[in-house]
Amino acid sequence: MLSPTTALLQHGPMGPHGGATGMGMAPGGWWLLLVAFIIGAVAVGALLYVQLQGEATAEPDSLETLKQQYASGEIDETELETRADRLLQHES
C-alpha cells in the first residue's frame, strides 16, 4: 500500500484515474452534463427573448391611444375627458 504522499506524487491530486470517474460517471460524462447545461441555457434565453419581443410589440391600451390622439391634436380636451370617462366606466 502506498502512503498518501507517495500516491499524491505518483497519481496527482485526482487519484490514479484522473478524477473523471470520481462521482460515479463514466469517462467523458462531464461533457454530457456540460452540453445539457448549455442547451438549457440557450432554451431559457430564447424563451425570454420571445417573451420580451411579444411585450414590446403589444398594442397600446385604449387610454394610451386617447392620450396620443390628444397629443397629436386629433381630439380636443373635452373629447379626451369624455372618452376617458367612458373607458374607465366600461373597465370597472
PDB file of N, CA and C in Angstrom:
ATOM      1  N   MET A   1       0.846  -1.168   0.000  1.00  0.00           N
ATOM      2  CA  MET A   1       0.000   0.000   0.000  1.00  0.00           C
ATOM      3  C   MET A   1       0.893   1.234   0.000  1.00  0.00           C
ATOM      4  N   LEU A   2       0.490   2.228  -0.788  1.00  0.00           N
ATOM      5  CA  LEU A   2       1.256   3.459  -0.899  1.00  0.00           C
ATOM      6  C   LEU A   2       0.850   4.430   0.201  1.00  0.00           C
ATOM      7  N   SER A   3       1.816   5.179   0.657  1.00  0.00           N
ATOM      8  CA  SER A   3       1.489   6.228   1.623  1.00  0.00           C
ATOM      9  C   SER A   3       0.769   7.343   0.881  1.00  0.00           C
ATOM     10  N   PRO A   4      -0.022   8.172   1.571  1.00  0.00           N
ATOM     11  CA  PRO A   4      -0.745   9.254   0.892  1.00  0.00           C
ATOM     12  C   PRO A   4       0.180  10.200   0.125  1.00  0.00           C
ATOM     13  N   THR A   5       1.339  10.484   0.659  1.00  0.00           N
ATOM     14  CA  THR A   5       2.268  11.387  -0.015  1.00  0.00           C
ATOM     15  C   THR A   5       2.789  10.757  -1.300  1.00  0.00           C
ATOM     16  N   THR A   6       3.127   9.446  -1.254  1.00  0.00           N
ATOM     17  CA  THR A   6       3.627   8.754  -2.440  1.00  0.00           C
ATOM     18  C   THR A   6       2.532   8.669  -3.501  1.00  0.00           C
ATOM     19  N   ALA A   7       1.296   8.372  -3.077  1.00  0.00           N
ATOM     20  CA  ALA A   7       0.184   8.281  -4.021  1.00  0.00           C
ATOM     21  C   ALA A   7      -0.063   9.628  -4.691  1.00  0.00           C
ATOM     22  N   LEU A   8       0.012  10.712  -3.926  1.00  0.00           N
ATOM     23  CA  LEU A   8      -0.189  12.047  -4.480  1.00  0.00           C
ATOM     24  C   LEU A   8       0.892  12.385  -5.493  1.00  0.00           C
ATOM     25  N   LEU A   9       2.127  12.018  -5.185  1.00  0.00           N
ATOM     26  CA  LEU A   9       3.222  12.306  -6.103  1.00  0.00           C
ATOM     27  C   LEU A   9       3.137  11.471  -7.375  1.00  0.00           C
ATOM     28  N   GLN A  10       2.674  10.212  -7.266  1.00  0.00           N
ATOM     29  CA  GLN A  10       2.614   9.332  -8.431  1.00  0.00           C
ATOM     30  C   GLN A  10       1.381   9.589  -9.305  1.00  0.00           C
ATOM     31  N   HIS A  11       0.252   9.899  -8.668  1.00  0.00           N
ATOM     32  CA  HIS A  11      -1.002   9.976  -9.422  1.00  0.00           C
ATOM     33  C   HIS A  11      -1.600  11.374  -9.513  1.00  0.00           C
ATOM     34  N   GLY A  12      -1.093  12.325  -8.786  1.00  0.00           N
ATOM     35  CA  GLY A  12      -1.648  13.671  -8.806  1.00  0.00           C
ATOM     36  C   GLY A  12      -2.783  13.798  -7.814  1.00  0.00           C
ATOM     37  N   PRO A  13      -3.340  14.986  -7.671  1.00  0.00           N
ATOM     38  CA  PRO A  13      -4.369  15.228  -6.663  1.00  0.00           C
ATOM     39  C   PRO A  13      -5.695  14.544  -6.962  1.00  0.00           C
ATOM     40  N   MET A  14      -5.921  14.104  -8.200  1.00  0.00           N
ATOM     41  CA  MET A  14      -7.190  13.486  -8.557  1.00  0.00           C
ATOM     42  C   MET A  14      -7.164  11.970  -8.428  1.00  0.00           C
ATOM     43  N   GLY A  15      -6.077  11.391  -8.012  1.00  0.00           N
ATOM     44  CA  GLY A  15      -6.004   9.943  -7.862  1.00  0.00           C
ATOM     45  C   GLY A  15      -5.516   9.278  -9.130  1.00  0.00           C
ATOM     46  N   PRO A  16      -5.499   7.941  -9.133  1.00  0.00           N
ATOM     47  CA  PRO A  16      -4.942   7.218 -10.270  1.00  0.00           C
ATOM     48  C   PRO A  16      -5.786   7.302 -11.532  1.00  0.00           C
ATOM     49  N   HIS A  17      -7.059   7.672 -11.416  1.00  0.00           N
ATOM     50  CA  HIS A  17      -7.932   7.717 -12.595  1.00  0.00           C
ATOM     51  C   HIS A  17      -8.137   9.127 -13.119  1.00  0.00           C
ATOM     52  N   GLY A  18      -7.462  10.083 -12.573  1.00  0.00           N
ATOM     53  CA  GLY A  18      -7.554  11.460 -13.070  1.00  0.00           C
ATOM     54  C   GLY A  18      -8.806  12.188 -12.648  1.00  0.00           C
ATOM     55  N   GLY A  19      -9.647  11.569 -11.841  1.00  0.00           N
ATOM     56  CA  GLY A  19     -10.839  12.242 -11.352  1.00  0.00           C
ATOM     57  C   GLY A  19     -12.034  12.178 -12.271  1.00  0.00           C
ATOM     58  N   ALA A  20     -11.909  11.601 -13.453  1.00  0.00           N
ATOM     59  CA  ALA A  20     -13.031  11.569 -14.399  1.00  0.00           C
ATOM     60  C   ALA A  20     -14.159  10.694 -13.888  1.00  0.00           C
ATOM     61  N   THR A  21     -13.839   9.700 -13.063  1.00  0.00           N
ATOM     62  CA  THR A  21     -14.872   8.809 -12.558  1.00  0.00           C
ATOM     63  C   THR A  21     -15.106   9.008 -11.074  1.00  0.00           C
ATOM     64  N   GLY A  22     -14.679  10.107 -10.538  1.00  0.00           N
ATOM     65  CA  GLY A  22     -14.776  10.348  -9.107  1.00  0.00           C
ATOM     66  C   GLY A  22     -16.193  10.402  -8.580  1.00  0.00           C
ATOM     67  N   MET A  23     -17.171  10.806  -9.384  1.00  0.00           N
ATOM     68  CA  MET A  23     -18.548  10.908  -8.935  1.00  0.00           C
ATOM     69  C   MET A  23     -19.398   9.760  -9.485  1.00  0.00           C
ATOM     70  N   GLY A  24     -18.765   8.709  -9.965  1.00  0.00           N
ATOM     71  CA  GLY A  24     -19.502   7.576 -10.488  1.00  0.00           C
ATOM     72  C   GLY A  24     -19.891   7.736 -11.945  1.00  0.00           C
ATOM     73  N   MET A  25     -19.417   8.746 -12.596  1.00  0.00           N
ATOM     74  CA  MET A  25     -19.751   8.966 -14.005  1.00  0.00           C
ATOM     75  C   MET A  25     -18.712   8.276 -14.875  1.00  0.00           C
ATOM     76  N   ALA A  26     -19.141   7.845 -16.020  1.00  0.00           N
ATOM     77  CA  ALA A  26     -18.223   7.230 -16.968  1.00  0.00           C
ATOM     78  C   ALA A  26     -17.262   8.296 -17.483  1.00  0.00           C
ATOM     79  N   PRO A  27     -16.093   7.895 -17.951  1.00  0.00           N
ATOM     80  CA  PRO A  27     -15.179   8.892 -18.514  1.00  0.00           C
ATOM     81  C   PRO A  27     -15.874   9.691 -19.614  1.00  0.00           C
ATOM     82  N   GLY A  28     -15.773  10.974 -19.543  1.00  0.00           N
ATOM     83  CA  GLY A  28     -16.418  11.832 -20.541  1.00  0.00           C
ATOM     84  C   GLY A  28     -17.836  12.210 -20.168  1.00  0.00           C
ATOM     85  N   GLY A  29     -18.338  11.702 -19.047  1.00  0.00           N
ATOM     86  CA  GLY A  29     -19.702  12.011 -18.630  1.00  0.00           C
ATOM     87  C   GLY A  29     -19.915  13.480 -18.323  1.00  0.00           C
ATOM     88  N   TRP A  30     -18.863  14.158 -17.927  1.00  0.00           N
ATOM     89  CA  TRP A  30     -18.970  15.576 -17.643  1.00  0.00           C
ATOM     90  C   TRP A  30     -19.276  16.373 -18.894  1.00  0.00           C
ATOM     91  N   TRP A  31     -18.854  15.892 -20.050  1.00  0.00           N
ATOM     92  CA  TRP A  31     -19.163  16.576 -21.306  1.00  0.00           C
ATOM     93  C   TRP A  31     -20.664  16.565 -21.559  1.00  0.00           C
ATOM     94  N   LEU A  32     -21.310  15.446 -21.272  1.00  0.00           N
ATOM     95  CA  LEU A  32     -22.763  15.370 -21.458  1.00  0.00           C
ATOM     96  C   LEU A  32     -23.478  16.354 -20.537  1.00  0.00           C
ATOM     97  N   LEU A  33     -22.999  16.457 -19.316  1.00  0.00           N
ATOM     98  CA  LEU A  33     -23.581  17.403 -18.376  1.00  0.00           C
ATOM     99  C   LEU A  33     -23.388  18.841 -18.858  1.00  0.00           C
ATOM    100  N   LEU A  34     -22.224  19.150 -19.370  1.00  0.00           N
ATOM    101  CA  LEU A  34     -21.940  20.484 -19.892  1.00  0.00           C
ATOM    102  C   LEU A  34     -22.826  20.804 -21.099  1.00  0.00           C
ATOM    103  N   VAL A  35     -22.970  19.849 -22.000  1.00  0.00           N
ATOM    104  CA  VAL A  35     -23.812  20.052 -23.193  1.00  0.00           C
ATOM    105  C   VAL A  35     -25.267  20.268 -22.772  1.00  0.00           C
ATOM    106  N   ALA A  36     -25.758  19.482 -21.808  1.00  0.00           N
ATOM    107  CA  ALA A  36     -27.135  19.651 -21.336  1.00  0.00           C
ATOM    108  C   ALA A  36     -27.322  21.031 -20.710  1.00  0.00           C
ATOM    109  N   PHE A  37     -26.336  21.491 -19.959  1.00  0.00           N
ATOM    110  CA  PHE A  37     -26.421  22.815 -19.345  1.00  0.00           C
ATOM    111  C   PHE A  37     -26.469  23.905 -20.411  1.00  0.00           C
ATOM    112  N   ILE A  38     -25.632  23.801 -21.421  1.00  0.00           N
ATOM    113  CA  ILE A  38     -25.593  24.806 -22.488  1.00  0.00           C
ATOM    114  C   ILE A  38     -26.906  24.819 -23.255  1.00  0.00           C
ATOM    115  N   ILE A  39     -27.443  23.642 -23.563  1.00  0.00           N
ATOM    116  CA  ILE A  39     -28.724  23.571 -24.280  1.00  0.00           C
ATOM    117  C   ILE A  39     -29.827  24.200 -23.433  1.00  0.00           C
ATOM    118  N   GLY A  40     -29.834  23.916 -22.137  1.00  0.00           N
ATOM    119  CA  GLY A  40     -30.830  24.510 -21.248  1.00  0.00           C
ATOM    120  C   GLY A  40     -30.708  26.025 -21.179  1.00  0.00           C
ATOM    121  N   ALA A  41     -29.486  26.523 -21.095  1.00  0.00           N
ATOM    122  CA  ALA A  41     -29.274  27.971 -21.029  1.00  0.00           C
ATOM    123  C   ALA A  41     -29.735  28.654 -22.311  1.00  0.00           C
ATOM    124  N   VAL A  42     -29.454  28.051 -23.450  1.00  0.00           N
ATOM    125  CA  VAL A  42     -29.887  28.619 -24.731  1.00  0.00           C
ATOM    126  C   VAL A  42     -31.412  28.602 -24.827  1.00  0.00           C
ATOM    127  N   ALA A  43     -32.042  27.520 -24.368  1.00  0.00           N
ATOM    128  CA  ALA A  43     -33.504  27.429 -24.418  1.00  0.00           C
ATOM    129  C   ALA A  43     -34.149  28.501 -23.538  1.00  0.00           C
ATOM    130  N   VAL A  44     -33.633  28.688 -22.330  1.00  0.00           N
ATOM    131  CA  VAL A  44     -34.177  29.715 -21.435  1.00  0.00           C
ATOM    132  C   VAL A  44     -33.970  31.104 -22.043  1.00  0.00           C
ATOM    133  N   GLY A  45     -32.802  31.335 -22.615  1.00  0.00           N
ATOM    134  CA  GLY A  45     -32.546  32.620 -23.261  1.00  0.00           C
ATOM    135  C   GLY A  45     -33.491  32.883 -24.418  1.00  0.00           C
ATOM    136  N   ALA A  46     -33.755  31.855 -25.219  1.00  0.00           N
ATOM    137  CA  ALA A  46     -34.667  32.008 -26.358  1.00  0.00           C
ATOM    138  C   ALA A  46     -36.082  32.303 -25.882  1.00  0.00           C
ATOM    139  N   LEU A  47     -36.534  31.623 -24.832  1.00  0.00           N
ATOM    140  CA  LEU A  47     -37.872  31.879 -24.304  1.00  0.00           C
ATOM    141  C   LEU A  47     -37.993  33.298 -23.755  1.00  0.00           C
ATOM    142  N   LEU A  48     -36.986  33.753 -23.053  1.00  0.00           N
ATOM    143  CA  LEU A  48     -37.007  35.128 -22.539  1.00  0.00           C
ATOM    144  C   LEU A  48     -37.028  36.140 -23.681  1.00  0.00           C
ATOM    145  N   TYR A  49     -36.246  35.884 -24.708  1.00  0.00           N
ATOM    146  CA  TYR A  49     -36.196  36.786 -25.861  1.00  0.00           C
ATOM    147  C   TYR A  49     -37.569  36.877 -26.536  1.00  0.00           C
ATOM    148  N   VAL A  50     -38.202  35.735 -26.748  1.00  0.00           N
ATOM    149  CA  VAL A  50     -39.512  35.717 -27.405  1.00  0.00           C
ATOM    150  C   VAL A  50     -40.537  36.456 -26.552  1.00  0.00           C
ATOM    151  N   GLN A  51     -40.503  36.232 -25.231  1.00  0.00           N
ATOM    152  CA  GLN A  51     -41.456  36.904 -24.359  1.00  0.00           C
ATOM    153  C   GLN A  51     -41.234  38.416 -24.355  1.00  0.00           C
ATOM    154  N   LEU A  52     -39.999  38.850 -24.302  1.00  0.00           N
ATOM    155  CA  LEU A  52     -39.717  40.286 -24.312  1.00  0.00           C
ATOM    156  C   LEU A  52     -40.109  40.915 -25.641  1.00  0.00           C
ATOM    157  N   GLN A  53     -39.919  40.213 -26.733  1.00  0.00           N
ATOM    158  CA  GLN A  53     -40.328  40.736 -28.038  1.00  0.00           C
ATOM    159  C   GLN A  53     -41.841  40.865 -28.110  1.00  0.00           C
ATOM    160  N   GLY A  54     -42.557  39.908 -27.535  1.00  0.00           N
ATOM    161  CA  GLY A  54     -44.021  39.965 -27.524  1.00  0.00           C
ATOM    162  C   GLY A  54     -44.529  41.153 -26.735  1.00  0.00           C
ATOM    163  N   GLU A  55     -43.884  41.448 -25.604  1.00  0.00           N
ATOM    164  CA  GLU A  55     -44.297  42.597 -24.802  1.00  0.00           C
ATOM    165  C   GLU A  55     -43.975  43.905 -25.509  1.00  0.00           C
ATOM    166  N   ALA A  56     -42.899  43.943 -26.257  1.00  0.00           N
ATOM    167  CA  ALA A  56     -42.500  45.169 -26.946  1.00  0.00           C
ATOM    168  C   ALA A  56     -43.443  45.490 -28.104  1.00  0.00           C
ATOM    169  N   THR A  57     -44.027  44.464 -28.713  1.00  0.00           N
ATOM    170  CA  THR A  57     -44.900  44.690 -29.864  1.00  0.00           C
ATOM    171  C   THR A  57     -46.376  44.673 -29.484  1.00  0.00           C
ATOM    172  N   ALA A  58     -46.692  44.574 -28.193  1.00  0.00           N
ATOM    173  CA  ALA A  58     -48.086  44.558 -27.759  1.00  0.00           C
ATOM    174  C   ALA A  58     -48.747  45.896 -28.097  1.00  0.00           C
ATOM    175  N   GLU A  59     -50.018  45.824 -28.444  1.00  0.00           N
ATOM    176  CA  GLU A  59     -50.744  47.039 -28.799  1.00  0.00           C
ATOM    177  C   GLU A  59     -50.962  47.880 -27.545  1.00  0.00           C
ATOM    178  N   PRO A  60     -50.897  49.203 -27.699  1.00  0.00           N
ATOM    179  CA  PRO A  60     -51.120  50.058 -26.535  1.00  0.00           C
ATOM    180  C   PRO A  60     -52.576  49.974 -26.091  1.00  0.00           C
ATOM    181  N   ASP A  61     -52.826  50.218 -24.813  1.00  0.00           N
ATOM    182  CA  ASP A  61     -54.200  50.164 -24.329  1.00  0.00           C
ATOM    183  C   ASP A  61     -54.981  51.389 -24.826  1.00  0.00           C
ATOM    184  N   SER A  62     -56.270  51.330 -24.631  1.00  0.00           N
ATOM    185  CA  SER A  62     -57.150  52.370 -25.177  1.00  0.00           C
ATOM    186  C   SER A  62     -56.874  53.747 -24.595  1.00  0.00           C
ATOM    187  N   LEU A  63     -56.589  53.808 -23.301  1.00  0.00           N
ATOM    188  CA  LEU A  63     -56.318  55.105 -22.683  1.00  0.00           C
ATOM    189  C   LEU A  63     -55.050  55.728 -23.262  1.00  0.00           C
ATOM    190  N   GLU A  64     -54.048  54.893 -23.507  1.00  0.00           N
ATOM    191  CA  GLU A  64     -52.807  55.389 -24.109  1.00  0.00           C
ATOM    192  C   GLU A  64     -53.080  55.911 -25.523  1.00  0.00           C
ATOM    193  N   THR A  65     -53.940  55.227 -26.256  1.00  0.00           N
ATOM    194  CA  THR A  65     -54.292  55.675 -27.607  1.00  0.00           C
ATOM    195  C   THR A  65     -54.981  57.040 -27.547  1.00  0.00           C
ATOM    196  N   LEU A  66     -55.873  57.207 -26.575  1.00  0.00           N
ATOM    197  CA  LEU A  66     -56.536  58.514 -26.417  1.00  0.00           C
ATOM    198  C   LEU A  66     -55.530  59.616 -26.124  1.00  0.00           C
ATOM    199  N   LYS A  67     -54.580  59.327 -25.251  1.00  0.00           N
ATOM    200  CA  LYS A  67     -53.559  60.328 -24.923  1.00  0.00           C
ATOM    201  C   LYS A  67     -52.749  60.709 -26.162  1.00  0.00           C
ATOM    202  N   GLN A  68     -52.447  59.729 -26.983  1.00  0.00           N
ATOM    203  CA  GLN A  68     -51.687  60.008 -28.208  1.00  0.00           C
ATOM    204  C   GLN A  68     -52.510  60.840 -29.188  1.00  0.00           C
ATOM    205  N   GLN A  69     -53.812  60.539 -29.284  1.00  0.00           N
ATOM    206  CA  GLN A  69     -54.671  61.322 -30.175  1.00  0.00           C
ATOM    207  C   GLN A  69     -54.779  62.775 -29.692  1.00  0.00           C
ATOM    208  N   TYR A  70     -54.859  62.950 -28.379  1.00  0.00           N
ATOM    209  CA  TYR A  70     -54.923  64.300 -27.824  1.00  0.00           C
ATOM    210  C   TYR A  70     -53.608  65.039 -28.077  1.00  0.00           C
ATOM    211  N   ALA A  71     -52.506  64.354 -27.870  1.00  0.00           N
ATOM    212  CA  ALA A  71     -51.191  64.976 -28.055  1.00  0.00           C
ATOM    213  C   ALA A  71     -50.962  65.367 -29.511  1.00  0.00           C
ATOM    214  N   SER A  72     -51.490  64.591 -30.439  1.00  0.00           N
ATOM    215  CA  SER A  72     -51.288  64.903 -31.858  1.00  0.00           C
ATOM    216  C   SER A  72     -52.330  65.888 -32.384  1.00  0.00           C
ATOM    217  N   GLY A  73     -53.320  66.250 -31.546  1.00  0.00           N
ATOM    218  CA  GLY A  73     -54.311  67.237 -31.963  1.00  0.00           C
ATOM    219  C   GLY A  73     -55.510  66.648 -32.674  1.00  0.00           C
ATOM    220  N   GLU A  74     -55.630  65.326 -32.703  1.00  0.00           N
ATOM    221  CA  GLU A  74     -56.784  64.701 -33.368  1.00  0.00           C
ATOM    222  C   GLU A  74     -58.073  64.938 -32.597  1.00  0.00           C
ATOM    223  N   ILE A  75     -57.986  64.996 -31.266  1.00  0.00           N
ATOM    224  CA  ILE A  75     -59.168  65.261 -30.440  1.00  0.00           C
ATOM    225  C   ILE A  75     -58.829  66.388 -29.467  1.00  0.00           C
ATOM    226  N   ASP A  76     -59.893  67.091 -29.008  1.00  0.00           N
ATOM    227  CA  ASP A  76     -59.654  68.176 -28.054  1.00  0.00           C
ATOM    228  C   ASP A  76     -59.792  67.655 -26.613  1.00  0.00           C
ATOM    229  N   GLU A  77     -59.600  68.545 -25.646  1.00  0.00           N
ATOM    230  CA  GLU A  77     -59.590  68.144 -24.236  1.00  0.00           C
ATOM    231  C   GLU A  77     -60.946  67.599 -23.797  1.00  0.00           C
ATOM    232  N   THR A  78     -62.010  68.215 -24.265  1.00  0.00           N
ATOM    233  CA  THR A  78     -63.356  67.766 -23.892  1.00  0.00           C
ATOM    234  C   THR A  78     -63.599  66.342 -24.393  1.00  0.00           C
ATOM    235  N   GLU A  79     -63.224  66.091 -25.629  1.00  0.00           N
ATOM    236  CA  GLU A  79     -63.387  64.750 -26.205  1.00  0.00           C
ATOM    237  C   GLU A  79     -62.529  63.728 -25.456  1.00  0.00           C
ATOM    238  N   LEU A  80     -61.314  64.116 -25.092  1.00  0.00           N
ATOM    239  CA  LEU A  80     -60.429  63.234 -24.325  1.00  0.00           C
ATOM    240  C   LEU A  80     -61.075  62.854 -23.001  1.00  0.00           C
ATOM    241  N   GLU A  81     -61.591  63.839 -22.274  1.00  0.00           N
ATOM    242  CA  GLU A  81     -62.202  63.566 -20.974  1.00  0.00           C
ATOM    243  C   GLU A  81     -63.443  62.692 -21.114  1.00  0.00           C
ATOM    244  N   THR A  82     -64.264  62.969 -22.129  1.00  0.00           N
ATOM    245  CA  THR A  82     -65.477  62.191 -22.343  1.00  0.00           C
ATOM    246  C   THR A  82     -65.136  60.727 -22.640  1.00  0.00           C
ATOM    247  N   ARG A  83     -64.226  60.514 -23.567  1.00  0.00           N
ATOM    248  CA  ARG A  83     -63.849  59.145 -23.935  1.00  0.00           C
ATOM    249  C   ARG A  83     -63.147  58.428 -22.782  1.00  0.00           C
ATOM    250  N   ALA A  84     -62.285  59.142 -22.053  1.00  0.00           N
ATOM    251  CA  ALA A  84     -61.587  58.531 -20.932  1.00  0.00           C
ATOM    252  C   ALA A  84     -62.572  58.107 -19.853  1.00  0.00           C
ATOM    253  N   ASP A  85     -63.584  58.954 -19.569  1.00  0.00           N
ATOM    254  CA  ASP A  85     -64.591  58.587 -18.581  1.00  0.00           C
ATOM    255  C   ASP A  85     -65.348  57.342 -19.002  1.00  0.00           C
ATOM    256  N   ARG A  86     -65.710  57.262 -20.294  1.00  0.00           N
ATOM    257  CA  ARG A  86     -66.409  56.079 -20.796  1.00  0.00           C
ATOM    258  C   ARG A  86     -65.547  54.821 -20.650  1.00  0.00           C
ATOM    259  N   LEU A  87     -64.269  54.956 -20.999  1.00  0.00           N
ATOM    260  CA  LEU A  87     -63.377  53.803 -20.888  1.00  0.00           C
ATOM    261  C   LEU A  87     -63.243  53.334 -19.434  1.00  0.00           C
ATOM    262  N   LEU A  88     -63.070  54.273 -18.532  1.00  0.00           N
ATOM    263  CA  LEU A  88     -62.896  53.916 -17.131  1.00  0.00           C
ATOM    264  C   LEU A  88     -64.160  53.298 -16.549  1.00  0.00           C
ATOM    265  N   GLN A  89     -65.329  53.779 -16.976  1.00  0.00           N
ATOM    266  CA  GLN A  89     -66.583  53.176 -16.518  1.00  0.00           C
ATOM    267  C   GLN A  89     -66.764  51.791 -17.111  1.00  0.00           C
ATOM    268  N   HIS A  90     -66.358  51.631 -18.322  1.00  0.00           N
ATOM    269  CA  HIS A  90     -66.509  50.335 -19.022  1.00  0.00           C
ATOM    270  C   HIS A  90     -65.586  49.277 -18.447  1.00  0.00           C
ATOM    271  N   GLU A  91     -64.383  49.672 -18.012  1.00  0.00           N
ATOM    272  CA  GLU A  91     -63.410  48.725 -17.480  1.00  0.00           C
ATOM    273  C   GLU A  91     -63.754  48.242 -16.091  1.00  0.00           C
ATOM    274  N   SER A  92     -64.433  49.080 -15.306  1.00  0.00           N
ATOM    275  CA  SER A  92     -64.731  48.676 -13.925  1.00  0.00           C
ATOM    276  C   SER A  92     -66.039  47.959 -13.777  1.00  0.00           C
TER     277      SER A  92
END
